[in-house]
Structure formats: C-alpha cells, structure tokens
Amino acid sequence: MAKAKIALYWCASCGGCEEAIVDLAEKILDVVDKADIVFWPVALDFKKSDVENYPDKYIDVCFINGAIRFSEHEEMAKLLRRKSKMVIAFGSCSHLGGIPGLANLWNKETIFRYVYHEAPTVVNKEGIEPQEKVKEDGMELELPSFWNTVRALDQVIEVDYYIPGCAPTPKIIEDAINAIFTGQLPEKGSVLASQQALCAECPLNETKPEKITLTEIKRVHQIILDHEKCYLTQGVLCLGPVTRGGCDSLCIKGGMPCTGCFGPLDQTIDQGARAASFITSIIEYEDEELIEKVVNDIVDPIGWFYRYSLPKSILKRRNMEVKKK
Amino acid sequence: MEEVRIGIYICHCGKNIAGVINPKRIVEHLSRLPNVVVAKEYLYMCSSPGQSLIEEDIKEYNLNRIIVAACSPRMHEPTFQSALIRAGLNPYLLEMVNIREHATWVHERDPAETEQKVIGLIRAAVHRAINLYPLEVERLPVVKSVLVVGGGIAGIRASLDLAKAGYKVYLVEKNQSIGGKMAQLDKTFPTLDCSQCILTPMMVDVSNNPNIILQTYSVVEEINGRPGEFEVKVRQKARYVDWDACTGCGTCVEKCPARVPSEFDEGLGTRKAIYFDFPQAIPRRPVIDPDHCLYLIKGVCRVCEKFCPTGAIKFEDEDQFLTLKVGAIVVATGYQLYDMRKMYEYGYGKYRNVITGMQLERLSSANGPTSGRITTIEIERGKIKPGKEPETVAIILCAGSRDENHIKYCCRIGCMAGLKHAYYIAHALPNSKIIICYTDIRAFGKGFEEFYQRIRSLPNVFMVRGRPMEIFENKDGSLILDVFDSNTNRRLTINADLVVLETALVPPQGFEEFRKILKISCDPGGFGLELHPKLKPVETTVDGIYLAGFIQGPKDIPDTVAHAGAAAAAASAFLAKGYIESIPYLAHVDEDICSGCGVCVSVCPYDAITIEVTDGRRLAKVNSVKCKGCGACAAACPSGAMQQHYFTDKQILSEVSALAEGVVA
Ligand SMILES: Cc1cc2nc3c(=O)[nH]c(=O)nc-3n(C[C@H](O)[C@H](O)[C@H](O)COP(=O)(O)OP(=O)(O)OC[C@H]3O[C@@H](n4cnc5c(N)ncnc54)[C@H](O)[C@@H]3O)c2cc1C
Ligand code: SF4
Ligand code: SF4
Ligand code: SF4
C-alpha cells in the first residue's frame, strides 16, 4: 500500500499543539513509518508554493491547529481544504476558537489601540501601527489583514473530524491516528474523544455527596484544595460536568479543576451557557443575599465559562456598536 | 419516519383576538410554512363546532399534528387534547399558541406589529410541532384514605365530609384538642349564634366517626411518595399520659398544683401543667406540659400519678413516630394573630388594658377566665386579675392590617368582629360607651350590611373614621387615644378604660416550614397558594394536596366551611376512580451520555433522581413516580443527557430558532 500523505499546519495558535505532536516522541516515528509528511512548516522546509503545486485532493489527511485570526489563515485553510481528502481540526483553537477567541470581546480597533498604544509596556511615541501595505526602499511589502472576529476552522472551511484539547493529550492523538489509519472512524463531523462528560472518567466523581450545593465559589489560589475530594464540591468551578471527557483527567490528576478545553458534548450548542446554567442551578438558593454573594464570587464569567468556545457560542462575539438613543 | 402533516386553527375568541388582528390574513401566511397541510380560522375554536372542525380535518387530511392558536393552554389545552383523542390522535401531538394573552390583549394598540408577532409565534409552534412525538400516560393506583392537617372548623368539616364519602381520614392536629380558633369565640357574626353550641356537636361527631382517626398533639414531619400514595411521617409529641388507659375523669387536672397562663384563654386565665386545652376538649384526654410540670423540671411532685385512678400517667413517655399512607392531603392549618407588640404605638404587651379581639372573645365567653364578665385588666403581684367594668371601650379596626409597615392585605374579619365586639360590650354593659375607630367598614358578606346597620344604630356605639396614631397610658391603667376623625375633620382625644385591637391575621406559626414539606407555593402574604384564583380555589400546584379554610387566605366561618367542603369534594374526586393518570412529561436520562456528575440530583426539588452505580459507572436514574416534570434537572444537566418529554432541547431550540429566524443552528 502506498504511504498516506499527511500535512500539518498552524493558524492562530500558541505552538502548544505542534509541541503535542513532537511530544509523541518515538510514536511519531510509527506515523512516519505509515505516512509521508508532505507539508509541516514548523518542522520541515516546505513552502506554500509546494502545496499550490500539489494536485487537488493530493493530501490524504491534513491536521490544522489554531484559530482563524488573519486573512492568511483563511487563505491557507481554503488552500489546504482544496488539496486534502480529509481535514482535521486539531486542538481547541481550531475546534472552537480557543483562547484567541476571547478577543471577540473586542475588535481590531480596540485591540490595536491597547496593544500598540495603551499597554503599560509599550513605548511608541510615533504611534506606529502595523499596516497591510508598506513601501520600503521602493519595495512594497504586504501583511495579512487582521480580522475583527476570530473564527473556528469550521467557520471558514468544511471540517471532517475534530481532535479536541488545549493541547490534545497524547492518548487522544494516538487514538485518533490509529482510527484514521485503520479506517475505524465514526460518522463525519465527530469529535474524536469521549461521548461523555469528564466526570464520567474523573477519579473524584465517586466522592461527590448526594447533593452539591455551592455556598461560596473560590478560585484555585483562594483555597487549599483537598485532592481526594471532587473540586466542584469544594466550591471551585470545575467544568468537568459540562466538558467532553477523554483527556484522562490530566488536569484533575495534576491537582487543578477542569477548565473546559475539550469543549461541549454533541448535545450542547453553547458550552458557556450550559456551564453558567448548571453552576447557577446548584447555588444555595434559600437566601437572596447569599445568592448574590455567590454569583459575585464568579470573577470574569465569560473568561471562565467560554474560555475556549466563544467564537462557536450562540453569541459568537460582543457587539461593538454602541447604540445611541 | 411518518410524514408530518400539520393543521393550524386560529381562534377569533370573539373580539378578543379578531378585534385586533385579522385571522383570515394570517391564515394566508401560514400555508407557506413547512409541513402545513391546512390552516383555518373560526369564531370560537373551543365551542362544539370548533372542536368538530379539528376532528373532521384530522380524518379528512390525515393530519398528525394540530396547532391551535387561541388562548392560554392553562385554559383550553385539555379541551383540544380531548378533540385529538376523539379523532384517534395522541393528545400530546397538540401544540397551543397563546395569541390572546401573549399578543392581542397586550398589544391592542398596534395591530400591524401584533400580526407579525402572531405569525412569529405560530411559525415557532410549527417547528416545535414537527419535533413532537406521542406520549403515553400510565395508570397508577391510589390509597383511599386522606390526611387532614389541622383540626379547626375547616379540618373538622373536611374530615366529616370525606368520612361520609367512605374514605378513611387521619385528622392530625398539633394541639391537645381539635376545635381551632372557632372554639375560642363567644358568638359568631353576623347571626350571633353561640360558637361553642354549633362547633362542639361537630367535634363530637368527629370523635364518634369510625372512619376518622383522630391524631391530636401531633405534627407532620415528612411527606414522601406521590399523589395518590403519599407516605406521611407524623410525630406524636410525648403526652406523658397513656390515652388508652385514661378515662378522661380530670382528677389529675384538678389536683395538679402547677399553674400556667392558658393559651386557650389568650393568657388571661391559667391552666394546669397537666391539662385539656379547654373543658369541652375532644379528645378528652389530657397531656402534660413538660416545660411546666414540677416533676419533669424539678423532679418533685407526681401528684397526678398518685391520684389517677387508672394508673395512666407515664412520665417516661417519649415522642412517637407513625407512618400514614394516604392518597390525598387536605391542609387546614388556619391562621394566627399578628404579633401586636410590633405596633409599638399601640402599647400592646406594655399597657395592660390594650387587648386583642381574641382576648375579648375569651372575656366574653361563659367558659372564659371571667366566666363571661367583661372587665378591665389588673395586675397583682405579676398575676393577671379581672378589674372593674369598663365605662368606655375603644375598638380599633385594621390594627396592623392594610398597613405598608405591617400586613398589607385586609384580614376580612376585623370589621365584622369589631362590630360584634361592640355588641358584646353594649349588651353586657348597657351603660358603657363604645367607640369604633375604623378605616372603612367592609360589610361584603351575606347579612353583613344589615349587621353593621344594626350595631351602628345602638345608642351607645360611636363611629370614628380614623386609625389612632398613638395610645398613651394613664397611671390608673386607663388609656388616651390620639386620632384624627376624617368624617368631621377633627383631631380627637379619646379616653378609654379598655382598648380592643382587631388584629391583622397571618399564616400560623411554622407554616413556612410545613409548606416546604408539602412543596406547595405561597402568596405574598405567606398563605398557601391555590392553583387558580378563580377556577381552582382549593387545588395547589401539587396534585392530591388541597387547601381548606383560612390557610388559603382570610375567611370567616361560612366561607371557611364552604371552602373546606370544596376541598373535601376535590380530594374525593381525585381518589374516586381508584387510579390516577401519570403526567407524561417526565424527565428521562440518556444513559450513553450521562456522566454521573450528580447535578440533576442536586436540583430536583422532589428528590426524584438518584445516582446509581452499575458496573462501576455512575448513572442518574429518574423515579418516574416521584418526578413531577418540573424540568429543573433538564435545564441544569451540563451534558444534555437529561431530557424532559414534551420539552426536549430539540423541541425548545427548534422553536426558539424559528422565532429568531435561523439565528441558532
Ligand atoms: C377575634 C376573631 C373573631 C372572629 N369572629 C368570627 C365570627 O364571629 N364569625 C366568623 O364567621 N368568623 C370569625 N372569625 C374567623 C374564624 O376564626 C375563622 O374563619 C375560622 O376559625 C377559620 O377556621 P380554620 O379551621 O380555617 O382555622 P383555625 O380555626 O385556625 O384552625 C386551624 C387548626 O389547625 C391547627 N394547626 C395549625 N398548624 C398546624 C400544623 N402544622 N399541624 C397540625 N395542626 C395545625 C391549629 O392548632 C388549629 O386547630 C373570627 C376571628 C377572630 C380573630
Ligand atoms: S466536577 Fe470536576 S472534580 Fe468533580 S467529578 Fe467532575 S470533573 Fe471531577
Ligand atoms: S446532570 Fe446529566 S450528566 Fe449529570 S448525572 Fe444528571 S443526567 Fe447525568
Ligand atoms: S423534571 Fe427532573 S427535577 Fe423536575 S421533578 Fe422530574 S426529575 Fe425532578
């Protein structure tokens, strides 16, 4: 059998997803055994023109991580889609918009204003901002456009499968690669992880009392966590109940609550709304003042509940138009 | 899957709907919606021809979903469901759109916009209807017995009616005796018949009725089970008397040396530490008050034990628990007086001659502390004693009622009780002067206006329209009232020997906790909330639990009795068939998805969900008998595993996205 051709590409990402692939260590060699890497700009010397020269559907499987932030990302995603039989969104940013997606609380103008002028570490007396076109020594240089809105990969191209996680855990990548090479893939559009929430696999789930009632909410630096007891019941906002499992409870085992990187389950269209609705459902409700206090304990609710999924939520972004009466 | 074929029917509701929008025009819009086979409008859809229209169309067009755009489903959902059943369709394939309360009634002034709203609501309903599926109801057996809580006139009447209908009744009363507040009254307005004379025979009937099990000096601690089969845990407080051995001779009461202010006499008289609530108590079996019994607090005395001819005294008695199985529950726990000490300007509790209307009832009663003599109050060495006959008595209506700072609602009793109290005094002390300070006289009941006219025309009764601003006490215990009379526009100073406050009336002590055990709602005043203010006055939000008498809101005796009779009838109608039908819109878990996170268990107000461990996997299980279909779990479930039939995420979201025109995928 001919070796499969695979491509790997990054859009708006931190590099953690690439790192996760490198972290596969010797297992990556098994992959190389079965496949030829035909594009991986981070590790190997390929150029965009190489891809452009491939025939359509030349690539068997293309893994794309990172969110869509620049025009370049969109352009590359569309190019790779054309050249690939199968596209896999790899990691939370590509799957849901991820951490870069939180920038949808602002737009290009407000982001530039802060980053290039107002941030305390910036010295920019001339007020220079990146321009899409610049003339220097008679040469015209071009930069990609910065969009107002960050999008997930499937908001610009069709995606066949999703490998979730920030970053995807070694086991989830291995399982996905095995499924791809053995042809044992589920229905198109599936997320290649558990079909149950994290609690199902969490070692602390069985320590839960019959009823969970929150009378205070604490951030991890405000409490000495008991690692033998479900974090949620200790008043820490663990998103395990509202997050797809399959991560092997790595954060929990590492002593931290789930922050939701595997995203929602299939039935959920908005992870943050579900999270807010389940958390508020278990707040002690007998005393109105207490309710208010507990709710005020939730610092930065969007950052907490929508940490990885704002671009794929129902709201998608903040509306920056100020309505005048 | 079977093709979805929808029929839509728009009701004119006379002018209620068609007076604002044009149903004909809307019908034209609707045929463009997906799966809609027919759309029609009619003057009154709920009428017989309206219902037949639906039935015939179901057959003719082979419809399998029906949408009725009319009034609230609370009003007519059952009506149209039965039309579906008659045409052979499952009743849960009906979808009602409330275009009256939600559209034409509220946006009368903007017909064009209202039409758009109506079309939007119907479009949403079409999308929801496409996702509906048939639901089945189950028949569940019922226990043919009823728990009545509270032995006032309401509980007595309800018990007697239910026993007559053949049900076994457990009457649980927290005091030693049944009788409630009515037993404390001397006479009853507006007819002035003697309260005890009409009440005590009914109390005796209760004790003689073989179908009624009287369980006094007891309270309900816990309620489990479901409508039709409640399991009630009752705490029988320690009585320290073996009621089976006791014959009720009363020797113990006579001999007991410990005297305690009597609750029945509203603190104006005393009772013993071993006591009956009052001489005519039913059951005639005494209890020992452990807080005042000399033996139980100090270890000396045992006089009652010495004198008891049957050896019934049982100092080692403890609280006992019994479990009752009943099909329905009637709540008849009445009311209590508002604590008048909170209105410091009237000096109640500080000035000895400021008393409540209920205290006046005790002074006027032949079985009261003064054997029916109305006197002022003296205090001698800390003890209350009858004083002289008062020359002037002021009666203040609305004391604490209709008052922003105290109780907002009208007590519905005070006006008539105040007039009755004026009569007591005028009758017993013809030379006295009685001044009634009123706000308005609300004489709404049968015979009330006549009674008012009769009392106000008595030569020694004077009416002042105004609430006293403050009361001051003289050294001799008599009182000065400062009041502005709005009839004469004059500020008056009234001297009185005795002031009677017709107090606000509030839910009984402990009702807030009891209500939570019952899981029923309350109104802003804290009384039990009926299911519908006009059409379901005795039903509650929980099937099989009914309200009787004052506990549903202020009522005089005739209204209480009528209400209690209605509660008994509703409870017996509920149980009569021998089965009830389960509600089909219950919660259910998709076990492939459930992570066993336990959130649903935490939110279910009816304890209907448990986490069970199967093969090491934690899974939520819904007890379909306990589930009331409130939907709390389905809304809270973080993984979407918990769904509620008839309100699945898919059904609701399809409706919402149709409303938002495709904003939500
Ligand atoms: C001063 C005054 C004068 C009145 N005069 C008249 C009049 O002349 N004519 C007239 O028509 N109406 C009169 N009324 C109104 C009358 O008292 C009420 O209409 C009537 O008593 C209501 O009956 P009920 O059974 O609903 O409540 P209640 O009489 O209050 O009986 C409730 C019973 O439930 C018991 N109970 C309470 N909580 C519990 C519990 N948790 N568990 C078990 N048992 C419990 C109580 O001990 C009590 O026995 C007067 C009221 C007042 C205050
Ligand atoms: S809430 Fe968090 S800590 Fe608790 S069981 Fe679920 S995943 Fe584990
Ligand atoms: S809330 Fe949902 S996922 Fe959690 S235990 Fe209940 S049904 Fe299962
Ligand atoms: S719908 Fe859910 S929360 Fe409500 S009663 Fe049923 S099981 Fe309990």
Coordinates of C-alpha atoms and ligand atoms in Angstrom, one line a residue, chain A residues 241, chain B residues 589 593-601 609 611 619-620 633 636-642, ligand 3:
Chain A
P241 CA -19.6 18.1 34.2
Chain B
V589 CA -31.8 10.1 31.1
I593 CA -24.3 10.3 27.7
C594 CA -24.8 10.7 31.4
S595 CA -21.5 11.2 33.3
G596 CA -23.0 10.7 36.7
C597 CA -22.0 14.2 37.7
G598 CA -24.9 14.5 40.1
V599 CA -26.0 18.0 39.2
C600 CA -29.5 16.8 38.4
V601 CA -29.8 15.1 41.8
I609 CA -33.3 11.4 41.0
I611 CA -27.2 8.2 41.2
L619 CA -25.7 7.0 36.2
A620 CA -28.6 9.2 37.1
C633 CA -32.9 18.8 36.0
A636 CA -29.3 22.0 34.8
C637 CA -27.8 18.9 33.2
P638 CA -24.4 20.0 32.0
S639 CA -24.1 17.3 29.4
G640 CA -27.6 17.3 27.8
A641 CA -28.2 13.7 29.0
M642 CA -31.3 14.6 30.9
Ligands
SF4_3 S1 -26.9 16.1 35.4 FE1 -27.0 15.0 33.5 S2 -24.9 14.1 33.3 FE2 -25.1 14.8 35.4 S3 -25.8 12.9 36.5 FE3 -27.6 14.0 35.9 S4 -28.3 13.2 33.9 FE4 -26.2 12.6 34.3

